[in-house]
PDB file of C-alpha atoms in Angstrom:
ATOM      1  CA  UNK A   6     302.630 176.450 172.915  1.00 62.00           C
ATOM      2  CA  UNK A   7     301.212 172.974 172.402  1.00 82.00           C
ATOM      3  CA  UNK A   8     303.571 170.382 170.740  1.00 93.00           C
ATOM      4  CA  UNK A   9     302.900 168.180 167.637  1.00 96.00           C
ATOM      5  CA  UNK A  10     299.406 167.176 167.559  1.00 97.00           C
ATOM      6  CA  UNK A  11     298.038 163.799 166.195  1.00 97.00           C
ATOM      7  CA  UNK A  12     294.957 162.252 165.454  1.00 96.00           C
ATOM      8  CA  UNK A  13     293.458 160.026 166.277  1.00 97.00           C
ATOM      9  CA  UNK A  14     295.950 158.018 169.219  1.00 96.00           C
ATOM     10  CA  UNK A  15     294.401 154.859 168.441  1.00 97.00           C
ATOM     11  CA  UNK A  16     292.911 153.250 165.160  1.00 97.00           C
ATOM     12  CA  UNK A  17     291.558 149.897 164.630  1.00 97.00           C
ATOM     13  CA  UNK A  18     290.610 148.385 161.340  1.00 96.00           C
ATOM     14  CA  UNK A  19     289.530 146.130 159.311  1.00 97.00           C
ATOM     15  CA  UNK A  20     291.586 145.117 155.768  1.00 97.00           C
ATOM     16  CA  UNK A  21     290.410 146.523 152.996  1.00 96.00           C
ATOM     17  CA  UNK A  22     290.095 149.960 154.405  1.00 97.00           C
ATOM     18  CA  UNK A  23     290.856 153.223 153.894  1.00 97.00           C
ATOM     19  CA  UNK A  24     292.383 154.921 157.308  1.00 98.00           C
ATOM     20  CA  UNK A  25     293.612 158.552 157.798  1.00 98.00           C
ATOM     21  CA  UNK A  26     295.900 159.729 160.059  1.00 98.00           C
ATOM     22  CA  UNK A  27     296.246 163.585 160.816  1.00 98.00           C
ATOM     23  CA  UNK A  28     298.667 165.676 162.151  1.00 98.00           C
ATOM     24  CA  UNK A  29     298.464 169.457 162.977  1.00 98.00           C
ATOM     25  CA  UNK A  30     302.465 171.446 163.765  1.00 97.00           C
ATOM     26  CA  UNK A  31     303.828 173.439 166.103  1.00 96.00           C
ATOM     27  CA  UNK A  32     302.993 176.894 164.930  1.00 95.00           C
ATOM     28  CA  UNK A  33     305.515 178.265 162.590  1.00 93.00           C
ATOM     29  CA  UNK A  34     307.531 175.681 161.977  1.00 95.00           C
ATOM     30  CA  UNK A  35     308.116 174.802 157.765  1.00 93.00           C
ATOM     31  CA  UNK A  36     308.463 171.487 157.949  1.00 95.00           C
ATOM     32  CA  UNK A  37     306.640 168.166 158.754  1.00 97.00           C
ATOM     33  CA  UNK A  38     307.967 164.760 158.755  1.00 97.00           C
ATOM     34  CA  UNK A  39     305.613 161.411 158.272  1.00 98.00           C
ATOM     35  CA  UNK A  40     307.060 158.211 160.412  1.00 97.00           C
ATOM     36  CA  UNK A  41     306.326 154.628 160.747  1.00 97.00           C
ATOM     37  CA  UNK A  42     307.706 152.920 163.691  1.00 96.00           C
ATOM     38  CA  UNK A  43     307.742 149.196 164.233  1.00 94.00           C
ATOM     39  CA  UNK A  44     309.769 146.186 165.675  1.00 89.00           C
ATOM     40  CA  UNK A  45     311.467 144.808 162.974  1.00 87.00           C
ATOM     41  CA  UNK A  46     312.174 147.948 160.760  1.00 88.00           C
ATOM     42  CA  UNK A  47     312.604 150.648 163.633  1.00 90.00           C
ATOM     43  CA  UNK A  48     311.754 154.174 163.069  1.00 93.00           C
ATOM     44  CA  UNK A  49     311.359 154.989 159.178  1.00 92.00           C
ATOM     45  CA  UNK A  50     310.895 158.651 157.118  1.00 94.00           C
ATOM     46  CA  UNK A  51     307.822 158.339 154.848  1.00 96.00           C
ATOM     47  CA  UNK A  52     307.932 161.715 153.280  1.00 96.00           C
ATOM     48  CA  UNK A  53     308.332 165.243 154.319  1.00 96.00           C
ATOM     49  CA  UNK A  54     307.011 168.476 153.692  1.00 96.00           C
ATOM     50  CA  UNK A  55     308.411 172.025 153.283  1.00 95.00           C
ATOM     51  CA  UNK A  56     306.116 174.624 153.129  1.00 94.00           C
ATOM     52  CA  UNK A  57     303.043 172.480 152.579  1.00 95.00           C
ATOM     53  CA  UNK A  58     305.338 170.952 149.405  1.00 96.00           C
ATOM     54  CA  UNK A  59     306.440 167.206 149.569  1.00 96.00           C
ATOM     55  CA  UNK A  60     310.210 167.772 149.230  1.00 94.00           C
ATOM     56  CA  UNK A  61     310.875 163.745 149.292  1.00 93.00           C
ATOM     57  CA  UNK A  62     308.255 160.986 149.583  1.00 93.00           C
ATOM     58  CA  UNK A  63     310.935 158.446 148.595  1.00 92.00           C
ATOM     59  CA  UNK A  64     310.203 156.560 151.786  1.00 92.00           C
ATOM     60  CA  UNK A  65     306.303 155.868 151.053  1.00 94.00           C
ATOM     61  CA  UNK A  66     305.743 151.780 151.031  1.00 87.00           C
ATOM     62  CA  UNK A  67     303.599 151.959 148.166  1.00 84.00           C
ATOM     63  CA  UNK A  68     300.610 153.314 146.098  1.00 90.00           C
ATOM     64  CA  UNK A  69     298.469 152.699 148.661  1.00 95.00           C
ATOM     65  CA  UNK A  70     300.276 155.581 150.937  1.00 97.00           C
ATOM     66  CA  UNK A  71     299.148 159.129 150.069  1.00 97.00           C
ATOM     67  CA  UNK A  72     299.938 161.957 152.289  1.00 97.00           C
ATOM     68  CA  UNK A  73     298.886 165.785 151.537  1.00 97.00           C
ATOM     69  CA  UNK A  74     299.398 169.287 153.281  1.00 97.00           C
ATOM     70  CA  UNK A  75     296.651 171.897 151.986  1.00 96.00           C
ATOM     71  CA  UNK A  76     297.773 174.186 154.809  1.00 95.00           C
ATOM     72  CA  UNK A  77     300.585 175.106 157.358  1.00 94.00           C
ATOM     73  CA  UNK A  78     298.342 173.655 160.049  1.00 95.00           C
ATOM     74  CA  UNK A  79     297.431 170.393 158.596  1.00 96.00           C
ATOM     75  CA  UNK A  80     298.566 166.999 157.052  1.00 98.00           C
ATOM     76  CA  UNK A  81     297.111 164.047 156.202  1.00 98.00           C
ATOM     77  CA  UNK A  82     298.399 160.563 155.712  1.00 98.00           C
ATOM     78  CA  UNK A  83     296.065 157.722 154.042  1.00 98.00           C
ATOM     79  CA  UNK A  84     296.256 154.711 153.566  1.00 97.00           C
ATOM     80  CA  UNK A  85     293.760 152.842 150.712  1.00 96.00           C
ATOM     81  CA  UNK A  86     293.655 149.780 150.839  1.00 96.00           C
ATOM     82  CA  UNK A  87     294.900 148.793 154.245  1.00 96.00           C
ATOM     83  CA  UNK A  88     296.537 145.681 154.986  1.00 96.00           C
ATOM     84  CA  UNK A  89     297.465 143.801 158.081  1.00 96.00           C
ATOM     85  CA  UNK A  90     301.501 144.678 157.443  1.00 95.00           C
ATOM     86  CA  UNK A  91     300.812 148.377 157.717  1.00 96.00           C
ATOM     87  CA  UNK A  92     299.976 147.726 161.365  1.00 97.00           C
ATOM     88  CA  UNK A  93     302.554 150.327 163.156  1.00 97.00           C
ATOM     89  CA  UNK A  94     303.384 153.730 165.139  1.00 97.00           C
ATOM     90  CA  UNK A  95     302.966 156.571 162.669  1.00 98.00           C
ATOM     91  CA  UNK A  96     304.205 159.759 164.190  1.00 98.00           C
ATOM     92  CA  UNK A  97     304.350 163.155 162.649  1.00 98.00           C
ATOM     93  CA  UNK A  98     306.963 165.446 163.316  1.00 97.00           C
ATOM     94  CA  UNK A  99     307.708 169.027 162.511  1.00 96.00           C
ATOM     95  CA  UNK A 100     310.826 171.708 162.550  1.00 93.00           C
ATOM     96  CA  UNK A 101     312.053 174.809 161.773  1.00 89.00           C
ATOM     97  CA  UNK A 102     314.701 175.337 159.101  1.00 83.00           C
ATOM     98  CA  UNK A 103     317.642 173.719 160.503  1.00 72.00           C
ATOM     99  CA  UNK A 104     316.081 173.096 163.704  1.00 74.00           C
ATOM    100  CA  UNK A 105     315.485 170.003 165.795  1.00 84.00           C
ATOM    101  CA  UNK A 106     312.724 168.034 165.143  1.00 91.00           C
ATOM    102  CA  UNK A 107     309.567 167.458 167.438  1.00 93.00           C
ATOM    103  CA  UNK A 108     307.232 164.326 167.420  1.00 95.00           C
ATOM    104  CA  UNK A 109     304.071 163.797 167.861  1.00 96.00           C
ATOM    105  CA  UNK A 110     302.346 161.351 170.488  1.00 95.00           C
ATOM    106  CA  UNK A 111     301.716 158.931 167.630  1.00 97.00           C
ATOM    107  CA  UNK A 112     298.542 156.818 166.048  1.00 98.00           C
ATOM    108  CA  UNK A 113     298.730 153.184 167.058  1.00 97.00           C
ATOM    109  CA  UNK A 114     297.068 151.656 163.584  1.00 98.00           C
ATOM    110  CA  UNK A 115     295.825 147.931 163.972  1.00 97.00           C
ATOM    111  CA  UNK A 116     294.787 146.391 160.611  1.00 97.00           C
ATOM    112  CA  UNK A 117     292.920 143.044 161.367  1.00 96.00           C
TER     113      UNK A 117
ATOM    114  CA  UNK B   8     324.283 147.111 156.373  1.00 66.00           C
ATOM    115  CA  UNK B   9     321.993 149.485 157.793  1.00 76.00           C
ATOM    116  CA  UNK B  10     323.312 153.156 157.488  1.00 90.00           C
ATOM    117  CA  UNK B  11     323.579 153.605 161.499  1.00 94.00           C
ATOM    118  CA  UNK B  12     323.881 150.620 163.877  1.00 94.00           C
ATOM    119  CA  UNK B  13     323.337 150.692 167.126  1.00 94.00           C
ATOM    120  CA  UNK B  14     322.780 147.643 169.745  1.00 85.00           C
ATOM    121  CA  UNK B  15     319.086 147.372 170.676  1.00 81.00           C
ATOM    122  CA  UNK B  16     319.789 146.043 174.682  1.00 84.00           C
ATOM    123  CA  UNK B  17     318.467 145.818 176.518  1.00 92.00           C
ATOM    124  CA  UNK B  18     320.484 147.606 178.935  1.00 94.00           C
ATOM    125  CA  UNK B  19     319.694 146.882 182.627  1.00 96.00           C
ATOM    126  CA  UNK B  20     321.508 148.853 185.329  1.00 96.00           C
ATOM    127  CA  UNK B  21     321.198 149.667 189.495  1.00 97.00           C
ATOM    128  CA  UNK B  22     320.345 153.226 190.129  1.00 97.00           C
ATOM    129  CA  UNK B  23     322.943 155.805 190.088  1.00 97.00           C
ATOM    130  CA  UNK B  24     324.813 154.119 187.714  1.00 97.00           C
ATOM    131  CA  UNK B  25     326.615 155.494 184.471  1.00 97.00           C
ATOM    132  CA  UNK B  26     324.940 154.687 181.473  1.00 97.00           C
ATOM    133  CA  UNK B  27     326.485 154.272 177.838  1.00 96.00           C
ATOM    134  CA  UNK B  28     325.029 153.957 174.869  1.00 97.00           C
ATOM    135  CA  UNK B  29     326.551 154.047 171.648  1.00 96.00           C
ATOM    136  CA  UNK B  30     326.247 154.163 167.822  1.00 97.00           C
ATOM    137  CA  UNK B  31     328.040 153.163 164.634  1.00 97.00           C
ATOM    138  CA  UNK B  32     327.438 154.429 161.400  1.00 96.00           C
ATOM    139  CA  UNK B  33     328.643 154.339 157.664  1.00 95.00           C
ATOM    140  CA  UNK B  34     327.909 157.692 155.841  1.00 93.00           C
ATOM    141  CA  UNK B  35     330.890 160.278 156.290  1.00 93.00           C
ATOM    142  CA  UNK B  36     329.099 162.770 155.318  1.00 92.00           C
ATOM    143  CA  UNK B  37     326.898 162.928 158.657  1.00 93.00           C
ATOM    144  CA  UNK B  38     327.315 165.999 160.305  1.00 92.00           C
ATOM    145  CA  UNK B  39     324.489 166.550 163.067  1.00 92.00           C
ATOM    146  CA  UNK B  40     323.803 164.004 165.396  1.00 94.00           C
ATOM    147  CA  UNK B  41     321.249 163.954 167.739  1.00 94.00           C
ATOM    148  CA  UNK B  42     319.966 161.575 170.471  1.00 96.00           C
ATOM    149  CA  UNK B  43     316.479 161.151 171.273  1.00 96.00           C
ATOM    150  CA  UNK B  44     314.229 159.356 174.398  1.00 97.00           C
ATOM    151  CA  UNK B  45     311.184 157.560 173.946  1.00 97.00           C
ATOM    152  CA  UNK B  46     309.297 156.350 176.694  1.00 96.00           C
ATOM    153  CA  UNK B  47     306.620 153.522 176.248  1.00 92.00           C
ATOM    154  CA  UNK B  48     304.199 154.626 173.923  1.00 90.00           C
ATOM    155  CA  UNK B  49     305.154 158.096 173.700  1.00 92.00           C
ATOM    156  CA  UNK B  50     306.689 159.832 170.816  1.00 94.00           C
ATOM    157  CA  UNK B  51     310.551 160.649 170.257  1.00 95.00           C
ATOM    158  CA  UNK B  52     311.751 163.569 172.096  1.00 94.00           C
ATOM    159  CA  UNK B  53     315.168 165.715 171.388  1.00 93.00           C
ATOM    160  CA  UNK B  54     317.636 164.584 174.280  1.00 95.00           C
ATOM    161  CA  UNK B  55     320.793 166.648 172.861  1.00 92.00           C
ATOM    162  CA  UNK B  56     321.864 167.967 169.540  1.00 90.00           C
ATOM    163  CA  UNK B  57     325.540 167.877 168.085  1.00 90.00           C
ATOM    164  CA  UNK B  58     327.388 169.380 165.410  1.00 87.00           C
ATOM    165  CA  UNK B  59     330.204 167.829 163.856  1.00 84.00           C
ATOM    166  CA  UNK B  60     332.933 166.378 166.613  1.00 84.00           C
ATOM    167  CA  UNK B  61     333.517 167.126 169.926  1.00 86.00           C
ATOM    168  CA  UNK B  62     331.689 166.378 173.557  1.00 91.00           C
ATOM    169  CA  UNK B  63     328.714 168.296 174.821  1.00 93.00           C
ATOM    170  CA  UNK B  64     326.888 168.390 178.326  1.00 95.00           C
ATOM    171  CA  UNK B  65     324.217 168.765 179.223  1.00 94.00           C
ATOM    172  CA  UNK B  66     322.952 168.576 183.113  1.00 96.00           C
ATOM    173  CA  UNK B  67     323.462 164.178 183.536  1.00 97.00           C
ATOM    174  CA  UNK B  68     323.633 163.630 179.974  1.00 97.00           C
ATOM    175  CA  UNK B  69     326.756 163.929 178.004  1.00 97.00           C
ATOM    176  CA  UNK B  70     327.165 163.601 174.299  1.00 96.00           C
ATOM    177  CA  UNK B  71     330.318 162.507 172.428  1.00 96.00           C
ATOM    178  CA  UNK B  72     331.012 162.372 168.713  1.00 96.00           C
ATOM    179  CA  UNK B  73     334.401 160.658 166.831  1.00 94.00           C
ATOM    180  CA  UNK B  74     333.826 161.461 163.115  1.00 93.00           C
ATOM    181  CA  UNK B  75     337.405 159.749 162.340  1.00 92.00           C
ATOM    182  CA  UNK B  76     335.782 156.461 163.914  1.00 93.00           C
ATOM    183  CA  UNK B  77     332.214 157.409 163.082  1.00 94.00           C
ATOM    184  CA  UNK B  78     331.014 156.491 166.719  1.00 95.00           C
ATOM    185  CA  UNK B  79     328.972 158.552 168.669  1.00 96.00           C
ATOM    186  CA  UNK B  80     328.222 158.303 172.314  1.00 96.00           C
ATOM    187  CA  UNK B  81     325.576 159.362 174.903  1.00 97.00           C
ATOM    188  CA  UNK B  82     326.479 158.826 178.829  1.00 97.00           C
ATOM    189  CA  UNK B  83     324.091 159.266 181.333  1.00 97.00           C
ATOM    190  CA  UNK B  84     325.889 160.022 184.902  1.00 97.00           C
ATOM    191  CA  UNK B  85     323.521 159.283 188.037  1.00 97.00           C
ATOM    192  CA  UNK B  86     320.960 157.505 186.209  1.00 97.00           C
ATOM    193  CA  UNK B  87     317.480 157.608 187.534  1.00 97.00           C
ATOM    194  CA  UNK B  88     314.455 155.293 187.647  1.00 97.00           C
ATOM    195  CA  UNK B  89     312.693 158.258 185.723  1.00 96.00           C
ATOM    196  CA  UNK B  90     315.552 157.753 183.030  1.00 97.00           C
ATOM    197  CA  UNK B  91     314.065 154.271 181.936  1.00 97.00           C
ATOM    198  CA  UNK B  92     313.380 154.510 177.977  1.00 97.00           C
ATOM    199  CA  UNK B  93     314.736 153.888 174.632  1.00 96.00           C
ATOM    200  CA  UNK B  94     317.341 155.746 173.582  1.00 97.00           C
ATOM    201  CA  UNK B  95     317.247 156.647 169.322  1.00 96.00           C
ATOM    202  CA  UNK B  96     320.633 158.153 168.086  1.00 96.00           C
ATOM    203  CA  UNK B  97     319.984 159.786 164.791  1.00 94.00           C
ATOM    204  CA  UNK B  98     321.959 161.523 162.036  1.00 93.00           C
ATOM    205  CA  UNK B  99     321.826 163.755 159.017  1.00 91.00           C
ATOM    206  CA  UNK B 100     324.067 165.552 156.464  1.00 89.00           C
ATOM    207  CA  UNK B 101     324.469 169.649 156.370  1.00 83.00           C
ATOM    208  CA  UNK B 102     321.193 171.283 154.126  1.00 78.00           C
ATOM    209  CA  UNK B 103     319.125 167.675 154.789  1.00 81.00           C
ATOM    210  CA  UNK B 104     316.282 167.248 156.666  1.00 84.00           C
ATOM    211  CA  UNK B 105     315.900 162.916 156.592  1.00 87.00           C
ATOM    212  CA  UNK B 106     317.148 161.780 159.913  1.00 90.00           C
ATOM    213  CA  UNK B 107     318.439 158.743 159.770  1.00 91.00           C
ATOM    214  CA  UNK B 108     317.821 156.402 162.948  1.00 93.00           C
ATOM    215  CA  UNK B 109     319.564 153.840 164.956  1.00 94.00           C
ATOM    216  CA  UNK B 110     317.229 151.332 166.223  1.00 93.00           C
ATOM    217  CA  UNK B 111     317.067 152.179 169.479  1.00 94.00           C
ATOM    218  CA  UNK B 112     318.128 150.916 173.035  1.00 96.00           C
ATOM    219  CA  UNK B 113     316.058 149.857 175.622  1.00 95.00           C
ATOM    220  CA  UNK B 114     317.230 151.005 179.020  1.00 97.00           C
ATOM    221  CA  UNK B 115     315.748 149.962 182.428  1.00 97.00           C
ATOM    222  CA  UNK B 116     317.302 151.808 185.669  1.00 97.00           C
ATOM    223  CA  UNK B 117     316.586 149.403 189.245  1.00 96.00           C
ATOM    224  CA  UNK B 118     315.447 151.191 191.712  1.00 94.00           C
TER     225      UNK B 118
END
């Protein structure tokens, strides 16, 4: 079965605009997990999902972070406006109930 | 204070080596603990999984929890060149699903 999936690996933009990063789970599992890695602030939940549902989103920066779910096989996370401090690893991860959790390979965002 | 410390290295040892990494954390109400590996510019991948105290092994890899110290270990017997990475510990309470992270140590193993 394939793993987490993630697209795309690598995004470069410009401030101002709007990115989207996208994530597809492992079949059948519930849940899916939003991450932003970087340097200074390590590895950090953004929201999570349970059923398609955000459960918490507590962890989301700001406004400018939406992230949505229409189906089991799908997420989105956006970010509008981007801005050169949301430059980071954003990995998507999903689970079973109670289960481990399995990452993604990660988008590499670079906001100039 | 962050909820889990652990000491970001970086760790630098010959091959065949014992490795130990460790991690520190606040919340006593942490019950699964988990260490994961990241190689460079790959994602996090589950190294072992723990419940509560005790030791578990695992092939090289051995993981340890104290919960009356709230210190976990992970110890890595034999290391390999192939086990170069960072090394997350992570945590989480019973019926929760946020993981909280250490920030990761960087391990190099000389050929």
């Amino acid at each position: 079965d394939a793993g987490v999936i993630q697209s795309p690996r690598h995004e470069v933009t410009e401030m101002g605009q709007e990115v989207t990063l996208r994530c597809k789970p492992i079949s059948g599992h519930d849940y899916l997990f939003w991450y932003r890695q970087t340097m200074m602030r390590g590895l950090e939940l953004l929201i999570y999902f349970n059923n398609n549902v955000p459960i918490d989103d507590s962890g989301m920066p700001e406004d400018r972070f939406s992230a949505k779910m229409p189906n089991a096989s799908f997420s989105t996370l956006k970010i509008q406006p981007s801005e050169p401090r949301d430059s980071a690893v954003y990995f998507c991860a999903s689970s079973l109930p109670s289960g481990s959790q399995y990452f993604g390979p990660g988008t590499r965002l670079t906001v100039l | 204070q962050k909820e889990v410390e652990q000491d970001p290295g970086p760790l630098s040892v010959p091959e065949g080596a014992i490795v130990s990494l460790n991690c520190t954390y606040s919340n006593s109400a942490f019950q699964y603990f988990m260490w994961y590996r990241q190689y460079s510019r790959k994602g996090p991948e589950l190294l072992m999984y723990t419940y509560s105290s005790g030791n578990k092994e695992d092939g090289r890899f051995t993981a340890q929890v104290d919960k009356s110290s709230k210190y976990i270990s992970l110890f890595i017997r034999d290391s390999q060149p192939s086990d170069s990475a960072t090394y997350l510990c992570a945590m989480t309470e019973t019926n929760d699903y946020k993981l909280s992270f250490g920030a990761g140590t960087t391990v190099t193993v000389r050929a």
